[in-house]
Structures are given as C-alpha cells and as structure tokens.
Amino acid sequence: MRIWILQAALALALAFSAASEGQAQGGEAAQDSGDEPAKAYVVSEIAPHDTERYTAYLRQVLPLMETHGGRVLVSPFSPARVIEGRALEGNFAVLEFPSVEARNAFWNSPEYQAIKPLRQGAATSRIIHTD
C-alpha cells in the first residue's frame, strides 16, 4: 500500500511536469525524441526531528543536486495531503535527474556521501529511486 501511494504521487507529479512542459512549448504535449536518456527520480518521505541539522543538510544538498542536473519537482515544503491510505510520516518530495547515470552520480558522489549522515542523524527517511 505504501509503495502504491508513492507511485500514485509520482505519477501525478510527472503528469503535471509533462503538461507544464507542453504548455511551455506552445500548448502541445512534449514528445520524447528518443535521443535523450530516460529521466530518473528520487522520491522521499523525510520526517525531521532536528530541524537545525536538517536545514544544514538542505543548504548543502540542493546546490550539489543541481550540479548533477537535478531539480525539485515536488518540494518537501509544499503541503501534501493523503487522500487514501495511511498518513504521511514526514515531508514528501520528488527530485528529477536528467538520467539514471546523473542520479546515481549524485547519490554515490563523495560529496553526497559526506553530507548524507546529516540527514540520517536529523531525520527519519524513506528514499526510493525510480526510473
């Protein structure tokens, strides 16, 4: 059930993103040219219990994510409302990367590995990678 909720939320976020891109391109739906690699996503549910340390983590992780082509599709600070199933146990976020390789390069980078313990010590997290 938990995975279904996250999958549904990710599908909605992706549909919204595709619709926004289509409007930016003259109102037509964005087409996959086949030349670009498939995008990759990080879906997270994070419940901070030490906001000071979690804020320090965010200050470092967001610029690092951007250097790998990542962007926030669904902000953890946007209100999220569960309409079916169990309540969220934390803040919900969706990050998009231009490819699986870019996401994995970010996730496995020495820079991220150095700051990851800040999040782990400041929050309870559930992180899901999906393509």
mmCIF file of C-alpha atoms in Angstrom:
data_model
loop_
_atom_site.group_PDB
_atom_site.id
_atom_site.type_symbol
_atom_site.label_atom_id
_atom_site.label_comp_id
_atom_site.label_asym_id
_atom_site.label_seq_id
_atom_site.Cartn_x
_atom_site.Cartn_y
_atom_site.Cartn_z
ATOM 1 C CA MET A 1 0.000 0.000 0.000
ATOM 2 C CA ARG A 2 2.798 2.447 0.885
ATOM 3 C CA ILE A 3 4.548 1.966 -2.442
ATOM 4 C CA TRP A 4 1.236 2.424 -4.272
ATOM 5 C CA ILE A 5 0.738 5.825 -2.617
ATOM 6 C CA LEU A 6 4.228 6.954 -3.593
ATOM 7 C CA GLN A 7 3.795 5.618 -7.122
ATOM 8 C CA ALA A 8 0.495 7.461 -7.494
ATOM 9 C CA ALA A 9 2.010 10.696 -6.207
ATOM 10 C CA LEU A 10 4.979 10.319 -8.552
ATOM 11 C CA ALA A 11 2.657 9.668 -11.493
ATOM 12 C CA LEU A 12 0.697 12.824 -10.695
ATOM 13 C CA ALA A 13 3.898 14.852 -10.373
ATOM 14 C CA LEU A 14 5.169 13.520 -13.697
ATOM 15 C CA ALA A 15 1.866 14.222 -15.422
ATOM 16 C CA PHE A 16 1.881 17.772 -14.091
ATOM 17 C CA SER A 17 5.501 18.232 -15.208
ATOM 18 C CA ALA A 18 4.740 16.908 -18.712
ATOM 19 C CA ALA A 19 1.697 19.170 -19.008
ATOM 20 C CA SER A 20 3.743 22.176 -17.908
ATOM 21 C CA GLU A 21 6.458 21.392 -20.464
ATOM 22 C CA GLY A 22 3.821 21.009 -23.173
ATOM 23 C CA GLN A 23 2.346 24.420 -22.373
ATOM 24 C CA ALA A 24 5.802 25.984 -22.448
ATOM 25 C CA GLN A 25 6.280 24.559 -25.943
ATOM 26 C CA GLY A 26 3.219 26.185 -27.462
ATOM 27 C CA GLY A 27 0.499 24.097 -25.853
ATOM 28 C CA GLU A 28 1.349 20.788 -27.475
ATOM 29 C CA ALA A 29 2.341 17.781 -25.393
ATOM 30 C CA ALA A 30 6.075 17.278 -25.075
ATOM 31 C CA GLN A 31 7.275 14.402 -27.215
ATOM 32 C CA ASP A 32 10.098 12.016 -26.310
ATOM 33 C CA SER A 33 12.565 12.364 -29.160
ATOM 34 C CA GLY A 34 14.253 9.097 -28.300
ATOM 35 C CA ASP A 35 17.606 10.913 -28.329
ATOM 36 C CA GLU A 36 17.545 11.817 -24.658
ATOM 37 C CA PRO A 37 18.141 9.290 -21.884
ATOM 38 C CA ALA A 38 15.195 8.441 -19.672
ATOM 39 C CA LYS A 39 14.845 10.687 -16.651
ATOM 40 C CA ALA A 40 15.359 9.302 -13.163
ATOM 41 C CA TYR A 41 13.689 10.243 -9.897
ATOM 42 C CA VAL A 42 14.252 10.220 -6.172
ATOM 43 C CA VAL A 43 11.060 10.021 -4.127
ATOM 44 C CA SER A 44 11.443 10.741 -0.449
ATOM 45 C CA GLU A 45 9.453 10.936 2.732
ATOM 46 C CA ILE A 46 11.501 12.664 5.421
ATOM 47 C CA ALA A 47 10.444 13.429 8.991
ATOM 48 C CA PRO A 48 12.981 15.809 10.554
ATOM 49 C CA HIS A 49 13.430 15.627 14.313
ATOM 50 C CA ASP A 50 16.401 18.020 14.419
ATOM 51 C CA THR A 51 15.445 20.955 12.196
ATOM 52 C CA GLU A 52 18.759 22.761 12.636
ATOM 53 C CA ARG A 53 20.802 19.813 11.366
ATOM 54 C CA TYR A 54 18.245 19.058 8.649
ATOM 55 C CA THR A 55 18.418 22.675 7.446
ATOM 56 C CA ALA A 56 22.223 22.386 7.312
ATOM 57 C CA TYR A 57 21.776 19.274 5.166
ATOM 58 C CA LEU A 58 19.377 21.052 2.784
ATOM 59 C CA ARG A 59 21.742 24.007 2.360
ATOM 60 C CA GLN A 60 24.413 21.621 1.138
ATOM 61 C CA VAL A 61 22.405 19.044 -0.781
ATOM 62 C CA LEU A 62 20.374 21.352 -3.040
ATOM 63 C CA PRO A 63 23.366 23.006 -4.770
ATOM 64 C CA LEU A 64 25.074 19.614 -5.076
ATOM 65 C CA MET A 65 21.953 18.091 -6.633
ATOM 66 C CA GLU A 66 21.832 20.942 -9.168
ATOM 67 C CA THR A 67 25.447 20.300 -10.233
ATOM 68 C CA HIS A 68 24.276 16.821 -11.281
ATOM 69 C CA GLY A 69 21.330 18.219 -13.250
ATOM 70 C CA GLY A 70 18.790 17.509 -10.528
ATOM 71 C CA ARG A 71 15.772 19.637 -9.749
ATOM 72 C CA VAL A 72 12.954 19.575 -7.231
ATOM 73 C CA LEU A 73 9.628 18.593 -8.788
ATOM 74 C CA VAL A 74 7.682 18.352 -5.539
ATOM 75 C CA SER A 75 9.048 20.397 -2.657
ATOM 76 C CA PRO A 76 9.117 18.873 0.803
ATOM 77 C CA PHE A 77 7.720 22.200 1.998
ATOM 78 C CA SER A 78 4.630 22.050 -0.226
ATOM 79 C CA PRO A 79 1.562 20.772 1.572
ATOM 80 C CA ALA A 80 0.854 17.139 0.749
ATOM 81 C CA ARG A 81 -2.462 15.539 1.550
ATOM 82 C CA VAL A 82 -3.090 11.816 1.574
ATOM 83 C CA ILE A 83 -6.489 11.072 0.085
ATOM 84 C CA GLU A 84 -6.314 7.281 0.526
ATOM 85 C CA GLY A 85 -4.241 5.024 2.723
ATOM 86 C CA ARG A 86 -2.019 5.764 5.689
ATOM 87 C CA ALA A 87 -0.934 9.249 6.626
ATOM 88 C CA LEU A 88 2.463 10.510 5.555
ATOM 89 C CA GLU A 89 5.030 10.208 8.303
ATOM 90 C CA GLY A 90 7.100 13.118 7.012
ATOM 91 C CA ASN A 91 7.604 15.639 4.232
ATOM 92 C CA PHE A 92 7.095 14.272 0.721
ATOM 93 C CA ALA A 93 9.456 15.276 -2.097
ATOM 94 C CA VAL A 94 10.209 14.244 -5.678
ATOM 95 C CA LEU A 95 13.535 15.064 -7.331
ATOM 96 C CA GLU A 96 14.169 14.676 -11.056
ATOM 97 C CA PHE A 97 17.510 13.978 -12.744
ATOM 98 C CA PRO A 98 18.226 14.009 -16.480
ATOM 99 C CA SER A 99 19.258 10.333 -16.432
ATOM 100 C CA VAL A 100 19.815 7.327 -14.223
ATOM 101 C CA GLU A 101 23.537 7.949 -14.549
ATOM 102 C CA ALA A 102 23.203 11.551 -13.326
ATOM 103 C CA ARG A 103 21.064 10.485 -10.359
ATOM 104 C CA ASN A 104 23.464 7.715 -9.431
ATOM 105 C CA ALA A 105 26.465 10.012 -9.851
ATOM 106 C CA PHE A 106 24.838 12.424 -7.400
ATOM 107 C CA TRP A 107 23.793 9.717 -4.927
ATOM 108 C CA ASN A 108 27.165 7.940 -4.961
ATOM 109 C CA SER A 109 29.343 11.057 -5.113
ATOM 110 C CA PRO A 110 31.877 11.557 -2.329
ATOM 111 C CA GLU A 111 30.307 14.984 -1.713
ATOM 112 C CA TYR A 112 26.862 13.495 -1.082
ATOM 113 C CA GLN A 113 28.252 10.639 0.974
ATOM 114 C CA ALA A 114 29.924 13.270 3.185
ATOM 115 C CA ILE A 115 26.648 15.141 3.900
ATOM 116 C CA LYS A 116 24.240 12.173 3.927
ATOM 117 C CA PRO A 117 24.923 11.500 7.648
ATOM 118 C CA LEU A 118 23.489 14.968 8.414
ATOM 119 C CA ARG A 119 20.105 13.840 7.056
ATOM 120 C CA GLN A 120 20.333 10.421 8.628
ATOM 121 C CA GLY A 121 21.072 11.915 12.041
ATOM 122 C CA ALA A 122 18.479 14.671 11.777
ATOM 123 C CA ALA A 123 15.504 12.815 10.303
ATOM 124 C CA THR A 124 13.753 9.537 9.717
ATOM 125 C CA SER A 125 13.843 8.937 5.976
ATOM 126 C CA ARG A 126 12.435 6.704 3.298
ATOM 127 C CA ILE A 127 14.187 7.179 -0.061
ATOM 128 C CA ILE A 128 13.094 5.500 -3.284
ATOM 129 C CA HIS A 129 14.889 5.586 -6.634
ATOM 130 C CA THR A 130 12.728 5.082 -9.704
ATOM 131 C CA ASP A 131 13.304 5.470 -13.422
#
